[in-house]
XYZ file of C-alpha atoms in Angstrom:
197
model
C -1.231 -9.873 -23.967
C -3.402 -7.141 -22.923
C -2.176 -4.277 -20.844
C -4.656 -2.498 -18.675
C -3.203 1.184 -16.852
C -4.646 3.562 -14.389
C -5.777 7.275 -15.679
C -4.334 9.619 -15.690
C -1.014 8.269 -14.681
C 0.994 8.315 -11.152
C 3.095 10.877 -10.788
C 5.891 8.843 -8.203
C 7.328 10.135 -4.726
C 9.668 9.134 -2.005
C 8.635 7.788 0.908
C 9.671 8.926 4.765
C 11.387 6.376 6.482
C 8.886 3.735 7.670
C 5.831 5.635 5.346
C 5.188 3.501 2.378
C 1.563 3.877 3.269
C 1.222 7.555 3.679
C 3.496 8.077 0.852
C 0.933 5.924 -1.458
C -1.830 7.513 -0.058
C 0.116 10.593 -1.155
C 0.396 9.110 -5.089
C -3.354 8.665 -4.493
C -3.773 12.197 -3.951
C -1.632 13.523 -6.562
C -3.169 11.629 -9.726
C -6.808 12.923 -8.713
C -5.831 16.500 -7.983
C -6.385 16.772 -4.565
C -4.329 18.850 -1.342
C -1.912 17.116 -0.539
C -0.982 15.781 3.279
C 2.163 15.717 5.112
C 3.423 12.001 5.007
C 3.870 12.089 9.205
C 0.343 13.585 9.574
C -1.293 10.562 7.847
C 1.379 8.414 10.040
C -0.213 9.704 12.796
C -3.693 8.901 11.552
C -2.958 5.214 10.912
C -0.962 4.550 14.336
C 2.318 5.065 12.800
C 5.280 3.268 15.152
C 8.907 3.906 14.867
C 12.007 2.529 16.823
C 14.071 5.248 19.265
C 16.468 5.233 16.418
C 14.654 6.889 13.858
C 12.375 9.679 16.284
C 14.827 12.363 15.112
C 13.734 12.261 11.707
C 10.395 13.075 12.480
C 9.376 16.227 13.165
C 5.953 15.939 15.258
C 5.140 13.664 17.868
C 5.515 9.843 17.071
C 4.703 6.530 19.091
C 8.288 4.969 20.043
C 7.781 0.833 19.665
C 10.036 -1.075 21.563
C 11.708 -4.649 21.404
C 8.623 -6.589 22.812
C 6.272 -5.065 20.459
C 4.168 -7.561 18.654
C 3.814 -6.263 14.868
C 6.730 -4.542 12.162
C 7.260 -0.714 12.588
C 5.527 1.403 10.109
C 1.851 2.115 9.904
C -0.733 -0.578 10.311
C -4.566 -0.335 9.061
C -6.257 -3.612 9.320
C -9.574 -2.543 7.562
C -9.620 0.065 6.409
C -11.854 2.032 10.071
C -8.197 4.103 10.205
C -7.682 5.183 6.553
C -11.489 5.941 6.406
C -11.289 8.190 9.299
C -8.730 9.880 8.139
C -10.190 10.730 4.566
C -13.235 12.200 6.158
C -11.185 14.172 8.983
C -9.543 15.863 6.332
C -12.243 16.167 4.066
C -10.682 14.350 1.324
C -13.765 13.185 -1.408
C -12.441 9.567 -1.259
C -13.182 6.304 0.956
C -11.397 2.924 1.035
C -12.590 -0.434 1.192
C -9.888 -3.541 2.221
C -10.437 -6.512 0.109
C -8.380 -9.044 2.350
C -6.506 -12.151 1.096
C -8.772 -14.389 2.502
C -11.486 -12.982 -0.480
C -9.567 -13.892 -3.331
C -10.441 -17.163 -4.840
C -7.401 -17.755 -6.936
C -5.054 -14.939 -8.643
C -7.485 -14.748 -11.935
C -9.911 -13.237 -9.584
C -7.471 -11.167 -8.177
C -6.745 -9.641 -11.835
C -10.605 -9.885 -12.309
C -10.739 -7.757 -9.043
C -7.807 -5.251 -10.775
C -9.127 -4.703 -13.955
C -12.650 -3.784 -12.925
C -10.899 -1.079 -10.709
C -8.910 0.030 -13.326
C -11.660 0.259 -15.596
C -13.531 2.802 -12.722
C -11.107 4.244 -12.379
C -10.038 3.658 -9.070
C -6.681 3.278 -6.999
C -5.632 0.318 -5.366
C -2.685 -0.017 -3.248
C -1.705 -2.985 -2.304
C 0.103 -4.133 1.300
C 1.998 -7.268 0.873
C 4.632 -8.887 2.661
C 7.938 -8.657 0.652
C 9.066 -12.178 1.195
C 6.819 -13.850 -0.788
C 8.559 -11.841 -3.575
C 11.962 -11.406 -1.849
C 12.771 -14.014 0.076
C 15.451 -11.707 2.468
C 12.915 -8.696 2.718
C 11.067 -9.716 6.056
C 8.448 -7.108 6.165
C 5.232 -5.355 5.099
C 5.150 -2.839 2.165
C 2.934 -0.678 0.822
C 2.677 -0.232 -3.033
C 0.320 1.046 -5.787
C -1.202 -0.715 -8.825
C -0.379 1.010 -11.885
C -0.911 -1.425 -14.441
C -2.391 -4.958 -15.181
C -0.593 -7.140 -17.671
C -2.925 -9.912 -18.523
C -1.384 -12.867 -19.728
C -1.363 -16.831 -18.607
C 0.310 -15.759 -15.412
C -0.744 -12.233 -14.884
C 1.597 -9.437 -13.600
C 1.100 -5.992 -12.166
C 3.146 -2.491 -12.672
C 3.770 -1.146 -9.124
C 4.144 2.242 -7.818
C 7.128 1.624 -5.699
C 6.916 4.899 -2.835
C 10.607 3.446 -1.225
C 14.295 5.335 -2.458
C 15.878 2.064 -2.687
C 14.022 0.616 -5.901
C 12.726 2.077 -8.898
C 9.623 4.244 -8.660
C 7.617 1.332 -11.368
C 8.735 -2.119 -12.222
C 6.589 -5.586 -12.923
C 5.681 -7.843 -10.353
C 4.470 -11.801 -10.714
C 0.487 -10.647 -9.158
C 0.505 -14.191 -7.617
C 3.757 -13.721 -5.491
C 2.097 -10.434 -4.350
C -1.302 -11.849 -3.635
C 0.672 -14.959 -1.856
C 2.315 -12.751 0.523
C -0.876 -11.588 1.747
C -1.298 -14.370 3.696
C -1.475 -14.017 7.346
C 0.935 -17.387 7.372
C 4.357 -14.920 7.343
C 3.442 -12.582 10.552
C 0.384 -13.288 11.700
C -1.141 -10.235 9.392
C -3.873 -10.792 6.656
C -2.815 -8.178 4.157
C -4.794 -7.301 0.960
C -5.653 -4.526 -1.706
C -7.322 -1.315 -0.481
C -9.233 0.037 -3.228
C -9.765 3.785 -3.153
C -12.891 5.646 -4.689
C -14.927 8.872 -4.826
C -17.259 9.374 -1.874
């Protein structure tokens, strides 16, 4: 078994409600040493939606979804135009590049995929939908990749942003990679790796 972890390490935080992306974007930010942004400013950035319920615990301006909206609350980057954008707006030495579900062959190229990121150095978080892993958990999430465990059936070390689970913990890669699939919402979900500019 060989064990494959990004340098230097994450350093973990908590996640707004409804800002698992922003808050890994946040990790992102942390482990290379760079200023640090709000978690509601980068929800802003990457069209961050919220139900009436939850407005109050914002403190800027945030789009209010309703009932007949067509995708999950949250923030919602589907290549990566948004997140790119945003880097550059804020002059943030880093760009991301999606690498959609649709790309990987089969989960050994997935871990291929990991490990050569890894090995750059490079962060990768990864949006998946949690049902493939949990069956009740019907939505998106946003986590990092921490570390690769290679093995017959490889498994990754997540950087969990969320308060209700621990901040790293082991994950079967081909349940993540599986909810990728556009087949649970309509969504094609993948890694986004991020690297210097």
């Amino acid at each position: 078994m060989k064990r494959i972890k990004v340098k230097p390490p994450y350093i973990s935080l908590t996640q707004q409600k409804l800002c698992c992306v922003p808050c890994a974007i946040q990790w992102i930010l942390l482990r290379r040493g760079l200023k640090l942004v709000e978690q509601e400013i980068i929800g802003r950035e990457l069209d961050l939606i919220v139900p009436k319920k939850f407005k109050h615990l914002f403190i800027g301006k945030v789009k209010i979804g309703g009932r007949h909206q067509k995708r999950d609350y949250g923030t919602h980057e589907t290549d990566g135009v948004k997140t790119n954008k945003f880097l550059k707006k804020y002059k943030i030495p880093l760009k991301a590049k999606k690498i959609f579900y649709s790309e990987f062959k089969d989960v050994q190229h997935a871990a291929e995929i990991i490990v050569d990121n890894l090995k750059k150095g490079n962060d990768m978080m990864i949006v998946t939908y949690l049902a493939a892993i949990w069956p009740k958990k019907k939505n998106g999430h946003a986590m990092l990749i921490s570390e690769i465990i290679l093995n017959k059936k490889p498994k990754i070390v997540v950087g969990e942003p969320t308060f209700m689970r621990k901040k790293f913990y082991e994950l079967d890669l081909a349940k993540v990679i599986k909810g990728m699939d556009k087949k649970w919402d309509g969504e094609e979900r993948g890694i986004y790796v991020f690297s210097k500019r």
